[in-house]
Coordinates of C-alpha atoms in Angstrom, one line a residue:
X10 CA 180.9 93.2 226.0
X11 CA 180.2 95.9 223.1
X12 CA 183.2 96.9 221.3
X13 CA 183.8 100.9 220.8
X14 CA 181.6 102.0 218.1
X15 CA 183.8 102.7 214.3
X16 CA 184.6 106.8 214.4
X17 CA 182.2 108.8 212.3
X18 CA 185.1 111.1 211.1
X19 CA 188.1 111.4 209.5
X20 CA 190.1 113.6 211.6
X21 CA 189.1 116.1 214.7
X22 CA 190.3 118.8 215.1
X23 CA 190.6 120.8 218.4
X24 CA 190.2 125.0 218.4
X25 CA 189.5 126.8 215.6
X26 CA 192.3 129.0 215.7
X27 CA 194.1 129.9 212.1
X28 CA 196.3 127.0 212.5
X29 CA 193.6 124.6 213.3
X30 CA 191.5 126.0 210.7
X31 CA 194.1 125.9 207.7
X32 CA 194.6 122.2 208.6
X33 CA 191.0 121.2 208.7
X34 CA 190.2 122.6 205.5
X35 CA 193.4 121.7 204.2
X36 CA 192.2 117.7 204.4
X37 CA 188.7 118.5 203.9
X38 CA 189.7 119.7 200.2
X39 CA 191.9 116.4 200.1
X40 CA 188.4 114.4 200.5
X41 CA 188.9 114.2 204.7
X42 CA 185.6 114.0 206.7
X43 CA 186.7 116.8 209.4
X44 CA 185.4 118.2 212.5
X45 CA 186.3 121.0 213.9
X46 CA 185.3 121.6 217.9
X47 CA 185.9 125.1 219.2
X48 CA 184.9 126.4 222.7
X49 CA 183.9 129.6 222.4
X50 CA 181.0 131.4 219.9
X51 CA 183.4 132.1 216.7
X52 CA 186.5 131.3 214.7
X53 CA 189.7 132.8 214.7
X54 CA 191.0 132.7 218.8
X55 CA 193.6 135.0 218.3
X56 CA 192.9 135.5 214.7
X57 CA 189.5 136.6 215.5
X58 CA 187.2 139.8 215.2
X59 CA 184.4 140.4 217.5
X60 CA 181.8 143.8 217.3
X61 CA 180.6 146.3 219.9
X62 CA 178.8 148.7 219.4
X63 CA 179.1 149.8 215.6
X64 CA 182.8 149.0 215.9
X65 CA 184.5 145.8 214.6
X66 CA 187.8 145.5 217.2
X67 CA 190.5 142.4 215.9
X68 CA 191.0 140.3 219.1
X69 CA 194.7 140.5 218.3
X70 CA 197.5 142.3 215.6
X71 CA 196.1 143.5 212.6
X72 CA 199.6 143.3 211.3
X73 CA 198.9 140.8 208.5
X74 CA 201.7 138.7 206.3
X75 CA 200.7 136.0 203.9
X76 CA 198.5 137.7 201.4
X77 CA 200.7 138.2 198.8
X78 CA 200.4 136.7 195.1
X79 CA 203.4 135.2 194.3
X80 CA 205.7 132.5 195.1
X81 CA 205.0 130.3 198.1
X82 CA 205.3 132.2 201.2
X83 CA 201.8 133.3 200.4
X84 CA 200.0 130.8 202.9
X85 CA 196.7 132.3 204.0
X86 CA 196.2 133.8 199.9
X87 CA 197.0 129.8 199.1
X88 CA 195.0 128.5 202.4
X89 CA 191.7 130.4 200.9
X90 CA 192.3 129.9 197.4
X91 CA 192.1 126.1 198.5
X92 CA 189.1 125.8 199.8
X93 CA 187.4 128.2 197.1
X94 CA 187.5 131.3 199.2
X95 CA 189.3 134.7 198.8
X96 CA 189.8 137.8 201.3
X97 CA 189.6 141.7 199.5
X98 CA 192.7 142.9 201.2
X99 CA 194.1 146.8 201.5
X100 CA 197.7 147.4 201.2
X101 CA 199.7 149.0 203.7
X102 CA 202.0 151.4 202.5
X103 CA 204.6 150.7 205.6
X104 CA 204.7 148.1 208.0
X105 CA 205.1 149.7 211.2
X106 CA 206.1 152.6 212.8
X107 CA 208.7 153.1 216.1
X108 CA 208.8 155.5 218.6
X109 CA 212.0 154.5 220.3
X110 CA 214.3 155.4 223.0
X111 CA 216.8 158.7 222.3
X112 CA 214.3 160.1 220.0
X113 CA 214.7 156.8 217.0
X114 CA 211.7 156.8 215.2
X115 CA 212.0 154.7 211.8
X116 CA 209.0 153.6 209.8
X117 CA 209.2 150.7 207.7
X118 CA 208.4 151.8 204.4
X119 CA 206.7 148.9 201.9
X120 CA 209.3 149.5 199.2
X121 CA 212.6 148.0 200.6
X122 CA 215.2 150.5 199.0
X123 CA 213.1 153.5 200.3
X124 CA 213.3 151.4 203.6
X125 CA 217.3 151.1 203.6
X126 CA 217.8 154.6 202.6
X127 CA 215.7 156.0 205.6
X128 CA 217.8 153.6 208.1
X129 CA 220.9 154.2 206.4
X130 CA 220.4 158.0 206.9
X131 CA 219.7 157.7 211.0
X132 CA 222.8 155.7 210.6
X133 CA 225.0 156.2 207.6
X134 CA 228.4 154.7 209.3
X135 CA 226.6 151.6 209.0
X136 CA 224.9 152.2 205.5
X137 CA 226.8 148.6 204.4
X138 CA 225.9 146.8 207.3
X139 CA 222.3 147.3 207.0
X140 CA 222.1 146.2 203.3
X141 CA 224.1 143.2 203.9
X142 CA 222.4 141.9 207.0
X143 CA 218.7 142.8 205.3
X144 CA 219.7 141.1 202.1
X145 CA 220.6 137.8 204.1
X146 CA 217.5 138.2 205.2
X147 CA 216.3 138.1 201.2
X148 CA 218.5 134.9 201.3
X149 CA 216.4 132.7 203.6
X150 CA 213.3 134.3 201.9
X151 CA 213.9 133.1 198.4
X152 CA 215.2 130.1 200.1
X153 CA 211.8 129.8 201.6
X154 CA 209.6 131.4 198.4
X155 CA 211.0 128.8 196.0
X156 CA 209.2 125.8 197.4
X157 CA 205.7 124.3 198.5
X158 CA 206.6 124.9 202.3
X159 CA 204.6 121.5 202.9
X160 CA 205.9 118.7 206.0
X161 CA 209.0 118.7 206.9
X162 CA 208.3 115.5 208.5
X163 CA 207.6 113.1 205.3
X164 CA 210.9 112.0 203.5
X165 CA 208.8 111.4 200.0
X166 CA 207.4 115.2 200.5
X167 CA 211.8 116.2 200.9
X168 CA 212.8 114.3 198.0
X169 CA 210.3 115.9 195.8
X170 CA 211.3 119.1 196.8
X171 CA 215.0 118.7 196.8
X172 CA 214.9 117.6 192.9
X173 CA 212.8 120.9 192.3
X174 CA 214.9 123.1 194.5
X175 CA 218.0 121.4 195.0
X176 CA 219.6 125.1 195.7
X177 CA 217.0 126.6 198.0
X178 CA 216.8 123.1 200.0
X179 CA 220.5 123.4 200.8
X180 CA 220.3 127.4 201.2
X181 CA 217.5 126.3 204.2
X182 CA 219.3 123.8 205.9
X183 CA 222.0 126.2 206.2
X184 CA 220.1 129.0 208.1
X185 CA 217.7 126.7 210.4
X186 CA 220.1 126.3 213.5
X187 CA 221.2 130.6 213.0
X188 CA 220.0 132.9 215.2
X189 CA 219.3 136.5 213.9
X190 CA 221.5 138.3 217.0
X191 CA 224.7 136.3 215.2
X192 CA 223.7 137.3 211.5
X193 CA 223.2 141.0 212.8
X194 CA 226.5 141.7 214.5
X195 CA 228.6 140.2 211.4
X196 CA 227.9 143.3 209.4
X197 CA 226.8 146.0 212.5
X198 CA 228.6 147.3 215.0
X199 CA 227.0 150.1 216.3
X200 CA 224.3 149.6 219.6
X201 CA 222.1 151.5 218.8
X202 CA 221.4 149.9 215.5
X203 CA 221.9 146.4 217.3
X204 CA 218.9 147.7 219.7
X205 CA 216.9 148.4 216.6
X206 CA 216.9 145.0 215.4
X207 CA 216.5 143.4 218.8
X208 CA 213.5 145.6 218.2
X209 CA 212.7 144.6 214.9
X210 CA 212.7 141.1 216.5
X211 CA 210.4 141.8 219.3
X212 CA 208.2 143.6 217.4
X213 CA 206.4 140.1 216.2
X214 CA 208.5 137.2 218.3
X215 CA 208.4 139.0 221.6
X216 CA 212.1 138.0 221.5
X217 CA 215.3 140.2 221.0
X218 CA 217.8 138.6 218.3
X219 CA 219.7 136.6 219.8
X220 CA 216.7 134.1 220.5
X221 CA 214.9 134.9 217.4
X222 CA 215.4 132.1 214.9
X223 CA 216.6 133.5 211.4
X224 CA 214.4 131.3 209.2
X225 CA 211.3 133.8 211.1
X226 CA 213.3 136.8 210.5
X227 CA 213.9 136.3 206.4
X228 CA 210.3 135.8 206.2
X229 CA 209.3 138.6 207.9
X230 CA 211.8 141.0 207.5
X231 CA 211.8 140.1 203.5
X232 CA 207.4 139.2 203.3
X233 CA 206.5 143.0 204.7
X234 CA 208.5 144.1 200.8
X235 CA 207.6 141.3 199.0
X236 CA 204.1 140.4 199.6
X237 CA 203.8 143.7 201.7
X238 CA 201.4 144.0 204.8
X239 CA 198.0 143.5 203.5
X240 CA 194.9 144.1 206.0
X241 CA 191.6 141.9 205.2
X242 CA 189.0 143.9 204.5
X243 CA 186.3 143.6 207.0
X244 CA 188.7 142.9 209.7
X245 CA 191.4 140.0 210.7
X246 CA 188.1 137.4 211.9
X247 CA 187.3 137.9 208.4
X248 CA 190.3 135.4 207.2
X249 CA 188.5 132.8 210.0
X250 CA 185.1 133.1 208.7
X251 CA 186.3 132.3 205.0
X252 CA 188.5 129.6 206.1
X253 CA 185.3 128.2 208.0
X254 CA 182.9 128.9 204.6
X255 CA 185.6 126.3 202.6
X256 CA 185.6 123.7 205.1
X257 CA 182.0 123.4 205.2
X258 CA 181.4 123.8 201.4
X259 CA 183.9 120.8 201.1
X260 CA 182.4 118.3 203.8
X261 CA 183.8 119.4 206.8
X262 CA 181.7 120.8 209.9
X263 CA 182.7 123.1 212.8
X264 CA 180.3 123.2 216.2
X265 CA 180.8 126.0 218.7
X266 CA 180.4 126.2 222.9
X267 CA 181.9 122.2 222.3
X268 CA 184.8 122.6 224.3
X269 CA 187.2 119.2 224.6
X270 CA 188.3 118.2 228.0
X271 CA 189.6 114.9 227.4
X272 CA 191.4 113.0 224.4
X273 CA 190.6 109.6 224.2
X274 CA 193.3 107.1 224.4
X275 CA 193.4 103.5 223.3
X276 CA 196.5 101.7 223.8
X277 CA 198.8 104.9 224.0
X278 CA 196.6 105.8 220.5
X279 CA 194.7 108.8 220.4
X280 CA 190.7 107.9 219.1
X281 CA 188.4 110.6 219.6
X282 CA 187.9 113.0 222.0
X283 CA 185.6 114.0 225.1
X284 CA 183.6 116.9 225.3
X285 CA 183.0 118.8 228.8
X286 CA 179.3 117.6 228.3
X287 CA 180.2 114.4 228.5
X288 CA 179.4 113.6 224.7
X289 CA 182.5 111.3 223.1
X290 CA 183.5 111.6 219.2
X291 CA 185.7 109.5 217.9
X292 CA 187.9 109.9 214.9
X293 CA 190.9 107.9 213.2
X294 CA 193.2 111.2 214.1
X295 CA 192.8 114.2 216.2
X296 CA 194.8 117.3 216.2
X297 CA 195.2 119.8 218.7
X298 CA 195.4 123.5 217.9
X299 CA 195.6 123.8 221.8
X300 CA 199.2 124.7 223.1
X301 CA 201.3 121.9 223.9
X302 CA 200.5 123.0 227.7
X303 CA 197.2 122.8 227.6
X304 CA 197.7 119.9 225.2
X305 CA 200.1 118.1 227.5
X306 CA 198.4 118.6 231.0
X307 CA 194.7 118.9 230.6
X308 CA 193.6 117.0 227.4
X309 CA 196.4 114.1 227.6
X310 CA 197.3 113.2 231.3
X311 CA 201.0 113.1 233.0
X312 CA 201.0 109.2 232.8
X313 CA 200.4 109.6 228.3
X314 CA 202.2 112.1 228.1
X315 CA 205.5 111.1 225.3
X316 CA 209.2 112.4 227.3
X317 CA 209.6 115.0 224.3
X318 CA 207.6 117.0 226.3
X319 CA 209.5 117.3 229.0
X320 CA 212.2 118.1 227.0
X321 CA 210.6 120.4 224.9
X322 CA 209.5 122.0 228.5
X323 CA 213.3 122.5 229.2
X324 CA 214.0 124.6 226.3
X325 CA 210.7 126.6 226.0
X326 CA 208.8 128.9 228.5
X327 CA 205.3 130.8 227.8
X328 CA 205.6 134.0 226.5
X329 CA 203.7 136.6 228.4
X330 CA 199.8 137.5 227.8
X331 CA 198.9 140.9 227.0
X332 CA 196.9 143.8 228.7
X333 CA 194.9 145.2 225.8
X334 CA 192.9 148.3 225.2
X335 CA 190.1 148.7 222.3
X336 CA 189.3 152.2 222.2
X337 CA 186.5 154.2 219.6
X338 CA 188.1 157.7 219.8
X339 CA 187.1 160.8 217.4
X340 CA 188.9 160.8 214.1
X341 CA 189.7 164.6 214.6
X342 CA 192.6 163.5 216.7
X343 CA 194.4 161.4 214.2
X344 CA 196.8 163.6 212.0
X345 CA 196.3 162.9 208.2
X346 CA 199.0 160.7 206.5
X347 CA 199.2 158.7 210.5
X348 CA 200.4 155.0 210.0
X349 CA 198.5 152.5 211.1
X350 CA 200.8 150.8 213.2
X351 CA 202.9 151.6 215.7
X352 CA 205.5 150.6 218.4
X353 CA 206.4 152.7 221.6
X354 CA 209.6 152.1 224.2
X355 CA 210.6 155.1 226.0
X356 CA 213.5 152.9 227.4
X357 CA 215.6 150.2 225.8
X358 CA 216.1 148.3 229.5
X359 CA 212.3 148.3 229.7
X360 CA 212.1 146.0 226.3
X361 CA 211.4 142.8 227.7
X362 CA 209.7 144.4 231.2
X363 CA 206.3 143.9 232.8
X364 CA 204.2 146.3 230.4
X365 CA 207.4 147.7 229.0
X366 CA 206.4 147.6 224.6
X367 CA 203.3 149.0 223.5
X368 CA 202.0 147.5 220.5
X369 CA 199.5 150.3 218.6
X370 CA 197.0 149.1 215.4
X371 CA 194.7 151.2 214.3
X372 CA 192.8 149.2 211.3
X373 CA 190.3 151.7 210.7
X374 CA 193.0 154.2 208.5
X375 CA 192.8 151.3 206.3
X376 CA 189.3 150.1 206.3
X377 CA 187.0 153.5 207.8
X378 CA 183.9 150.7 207.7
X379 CA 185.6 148.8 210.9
X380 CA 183.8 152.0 213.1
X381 CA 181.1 154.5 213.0
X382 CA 181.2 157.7 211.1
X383 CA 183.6 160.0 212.2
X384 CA 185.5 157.6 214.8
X385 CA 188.7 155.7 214.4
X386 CA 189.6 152.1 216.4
X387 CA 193.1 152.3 218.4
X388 CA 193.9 148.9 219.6
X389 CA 196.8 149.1 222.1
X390 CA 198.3 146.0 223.6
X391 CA 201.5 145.4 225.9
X392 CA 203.1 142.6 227.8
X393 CA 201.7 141.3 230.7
X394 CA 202.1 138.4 233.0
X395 CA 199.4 136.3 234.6
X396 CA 201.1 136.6 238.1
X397 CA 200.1 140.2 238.0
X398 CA 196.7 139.5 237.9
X399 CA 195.9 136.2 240.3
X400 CA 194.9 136.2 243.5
X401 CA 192.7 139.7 243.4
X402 CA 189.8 140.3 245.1
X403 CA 186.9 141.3 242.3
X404 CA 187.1 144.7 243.4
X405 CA 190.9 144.7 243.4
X406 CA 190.8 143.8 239.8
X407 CA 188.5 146.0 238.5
X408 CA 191.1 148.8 239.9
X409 CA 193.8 147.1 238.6
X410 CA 192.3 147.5 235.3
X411 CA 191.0 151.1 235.4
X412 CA 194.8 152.0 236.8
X413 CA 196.8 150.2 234.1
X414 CA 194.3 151.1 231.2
X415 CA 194.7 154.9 232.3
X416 CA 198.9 154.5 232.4
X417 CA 198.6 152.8 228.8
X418 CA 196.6 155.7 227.6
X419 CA 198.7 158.3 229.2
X420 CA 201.8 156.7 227.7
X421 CA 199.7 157.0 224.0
X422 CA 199.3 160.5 223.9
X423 CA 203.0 160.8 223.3
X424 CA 202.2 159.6 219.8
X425 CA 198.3 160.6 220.0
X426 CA 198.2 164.1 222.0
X427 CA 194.5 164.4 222.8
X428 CA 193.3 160.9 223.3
X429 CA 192.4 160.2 226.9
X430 CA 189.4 163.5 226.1
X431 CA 188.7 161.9 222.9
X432 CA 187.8 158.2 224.0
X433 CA 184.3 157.3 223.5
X434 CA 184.4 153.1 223.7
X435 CA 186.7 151.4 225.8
X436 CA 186.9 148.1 226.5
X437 CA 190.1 146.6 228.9
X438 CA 191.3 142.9 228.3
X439 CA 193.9 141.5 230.9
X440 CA 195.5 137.7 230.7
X441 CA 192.9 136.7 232.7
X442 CA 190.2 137.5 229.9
X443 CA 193.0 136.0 227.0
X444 CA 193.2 132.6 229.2
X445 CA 189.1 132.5 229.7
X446 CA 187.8 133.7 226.0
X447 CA 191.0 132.1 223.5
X448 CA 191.7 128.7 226.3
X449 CA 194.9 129.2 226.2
X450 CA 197.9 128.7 230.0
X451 CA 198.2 131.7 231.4
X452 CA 197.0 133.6 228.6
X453 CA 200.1 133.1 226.9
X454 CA 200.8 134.3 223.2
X455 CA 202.8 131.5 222.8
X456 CA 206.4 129.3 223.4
X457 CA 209.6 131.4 223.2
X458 CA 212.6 130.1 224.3
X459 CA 213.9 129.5 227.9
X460 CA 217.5 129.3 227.0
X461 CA 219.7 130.3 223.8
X462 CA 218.9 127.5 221.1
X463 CA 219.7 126.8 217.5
X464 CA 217.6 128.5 215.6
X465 CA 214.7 126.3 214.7
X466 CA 216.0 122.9 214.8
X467 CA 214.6 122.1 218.4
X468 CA 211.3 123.4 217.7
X469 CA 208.2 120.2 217.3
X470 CA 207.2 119.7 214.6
X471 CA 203.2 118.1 214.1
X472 CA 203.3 114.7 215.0
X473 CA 203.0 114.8 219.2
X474 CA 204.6 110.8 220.4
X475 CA 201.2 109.5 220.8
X476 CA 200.1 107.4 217.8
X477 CA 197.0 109.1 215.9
X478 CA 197.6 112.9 217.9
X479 CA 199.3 115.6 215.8
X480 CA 199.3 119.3 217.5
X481 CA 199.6 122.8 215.2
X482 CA 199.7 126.3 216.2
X483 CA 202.5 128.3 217.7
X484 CA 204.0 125.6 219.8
X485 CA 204.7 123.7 216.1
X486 CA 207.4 124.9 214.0
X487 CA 207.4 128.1 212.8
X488 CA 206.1 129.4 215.7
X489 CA 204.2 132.3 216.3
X490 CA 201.8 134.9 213.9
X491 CA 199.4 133.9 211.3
X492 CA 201.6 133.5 208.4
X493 CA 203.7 131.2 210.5
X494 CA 200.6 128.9 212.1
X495 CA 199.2 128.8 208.9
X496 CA 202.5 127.1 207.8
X497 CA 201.5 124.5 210.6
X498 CA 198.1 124.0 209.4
X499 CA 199.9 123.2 205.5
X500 CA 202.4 121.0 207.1
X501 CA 200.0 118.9 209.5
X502 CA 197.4 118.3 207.2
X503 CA 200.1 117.1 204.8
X504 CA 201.1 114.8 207.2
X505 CA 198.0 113.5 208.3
X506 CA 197.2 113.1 204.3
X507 CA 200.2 111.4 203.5
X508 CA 199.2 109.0 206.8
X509 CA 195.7 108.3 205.3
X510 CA 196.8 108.2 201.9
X511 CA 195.0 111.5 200.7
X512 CA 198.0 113.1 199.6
X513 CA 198.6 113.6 195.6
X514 CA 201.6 112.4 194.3
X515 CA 202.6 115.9 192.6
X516 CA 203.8 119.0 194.3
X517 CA 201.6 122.1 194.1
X518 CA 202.5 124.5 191.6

């Protein structure tokens, strides 16, 4: 009897999404030999970029946090910078701008007092309000900014940071199990302003306030004036082609089209992986950057799989997918000074409805190279279940798509008059093309809450209940957008260091 050959690598890593990617080259810069194994043709999955015809479309938001210079909320500036790589960014002068029921439209200026004024004058009978629940917000963001925001799951990591930080470790612990709907209504009274922030919520957690965590809203709500909304020159796959440049220039390797079907488990310990060509790879850790339902159901069976998960299954749900349009329309229609971001609910009981938000980016007011002369990209995306979309015929589909593409752009001329005549690319993604090209249950953007929880404290953390298996992503702590996954890739590969004995013994500056 031959005994199972020694692994070849360090640690294997599953999808090269921005979490997965921060954490691989996270430990390859610690001296890791890493492998990253994604399933389609390029990095990124969500976080990618991909090109037709002369235009460069972002596969999701172009909405960017994390690129800032100072402090530590910085992660994907910190994540490059790492690994020996740097993305040419273009400031956005506001972070979004809503189109909202009753005629509300507000646009979130970069410069926080100019953004509190032009709230506080749509609603000056809560003029106090609004600066008292935004600078709580501040609270939890210096909180956050005053520390590496490294594993919350190694005690020697806590200690460190506690004699650094004693203040902002204590100001933390305080806002993890608040929800933002609570915060909100202790200074606001009025409905419509309460709708706003449900909306300010939704607007990146797909979540209203009351089951948005407030640890996510102070970075966000704080981040978009501190470190401002910065787009990566290029395009968003840009940030996933750099991160893949520093893993490879420190060790690491990444293979495409090597898509995982299988971890492999020895005695309830996770030692390599299989691949759907049958090829095994074996590792002394493996982390999966798949959700924790694709994770938990197709590459670990029922019988492995730890009872957290079940529990964890309770108290989150999937979000929905998306149907998305990526349009090349002529620049003529855009008016000059247009934002490049935008939000549209003509009714506030439609929020959380089948299709209800429209997301709006349009990159190219920031970056003209992203398209051909002359042109601009509009990249419209709204909610959309998978159970909308099974059991069609081919031909059913196809009309399904052409019919739902054609209400989303009908709804868009509100903001864009002109634009169905103006449309000269079009492409139409549904859940069913999220689930086949980014791997990922239903399509789903990610985990939001089933139920009303405490803040964050029930969301996982990296390590998974199955010795040598760490998971990172959205369905880790944080949770969802770049900025927060990369905060997962920091955390897990700290762990995972601090379990191979990489880890230095001082804090980073």
């Amino acid at each position: 009897m031959t005994s199972n050959p020694a692994p070849i690598w360090d640690v294997i890593v599953i999808g090269a999404g921005i979490g997965g990617l921060v954490t691989a080259s996270q430990l390859a810069a610690k001296g890791a030999k890493v492998l990253v194994l994604e399933r389609y043709l390029i990095p990124g999955g969500s976080g990618g970029s991909f090109r037709r015809d002369g235009y460069t479309f972002d596969v999701g938001a172009s909405m960017i946090f994390g690129f800032g210079e100072q402090g530590h909320t910085n992660l994907l500036t910190r994540a490059l910078a790492d690994v020996g790589q740097h993305c040419d960014t273009i400031p956005d002068p506001a972070q979004l701008e809503y189109h909202l029921p009753g005629g509300l439209n507000v646009a979130v200026d970069r410069d926080y007092e100019h953004f509190l004024s032009d709230l506080s004058a749509l609603f000056p009978h809560e003029a106090k309000g609004i600066r008292a629940f935004y600078d709580a917000c501040w609270q939890v963001f210096r909180c956050l900014d005053a520390m590496p925001l490294l594993s919350l799951e190694d005690p020697a990591y806590l200690a460190k940071v506690f004699f650094k930080a004693p203040l902002a470790c204590l100001g933390l612990a305080r806002w993890l199990p608040v929800n933002v709907g609570d915060v909100a209504r202790q200074h606001i009274s009025d409905p419509a302003l309460l709708k706003f922030i449900d909306m300010e919520c939704f607007c990146w957690s797909v979540m209203p306030a009351d089951l948005t965590p407030m640890i996510n809203a102070g970075m966000v709500f704080s981040d978009r004036h501190a470190g401002g909304i910065n787009y990566p020159k290029g395009g968003v796959g840009v940030i996933a082609e750099k991160l893949v440049a520093g893993l490879e220039s420190h060790g690491g390797a990444i293979r495409y089209k090597a898509r995982v079907t299988k971890v492999l488990l020895e005695n309830n310990t996770a030692v390599g992986v299989k691949l759907a060509s049958g090829e095994e790879l074996r590792a002394r850790r493996v982390v999966s950057n798949a959700t924790r339902w694709d994770t938990f159901g197709a590459l670990v069976d029922a019988a492995h799989t730890p009872k957290a998960e079940t529990t964890w299954r309770r108290r989150y749900k999937p979000s929905p997918s998306f149907l998305s349009l990526h349009l090349g329309i002529d620049a003529q229609i855009v008016p000059k000074g247009y934002h490049c971001h935008h939000l549209l609910l003509e009714r506030w009981e439609e929020m959380e409805a089948e299709q209800g938000v429209v997301f709006v980016s349009m990159p190219t007011l920031l970056d003209p190279e992203l398209a051909p002369a002359e042109r601009h990209i509009v990249h419209a995306f709204t909610p959309s279940s998978m159970e909308h979309w099974q059991g069609l015929t081919p031909a059913a589909y196809r009309a399904k798509k052409q019919a739902d593409a054609d209400r989303l752009i009908g709804r868009l001329e509100v903001i864009l008059p002109g634009l169905k005549g103006a449309i000269h690319h079009r492409e139409v993604g549904t859940p069913r093309s999220h689930r086949r090209f980014l791997g990922r249950m239903g399509g789903s953007y990610g985990p939001i809450p089933a139920l009303r929880l405490p803040g964050l404290l029930p969301m996982p953390f990296n390590r998974t209940g199955l010795a040598g298996l760490y998971a990172v992503g959205d369905s880790c702590f944080p949770g969802q957008g770049l900025n927060a996954v990369a905060f997962s890739g920091f955390a897990c590969a700290h762990r995972i260091g601090a379990d191979l004995g990489l880890n230095p013994w001082s804090l980073p500056d």
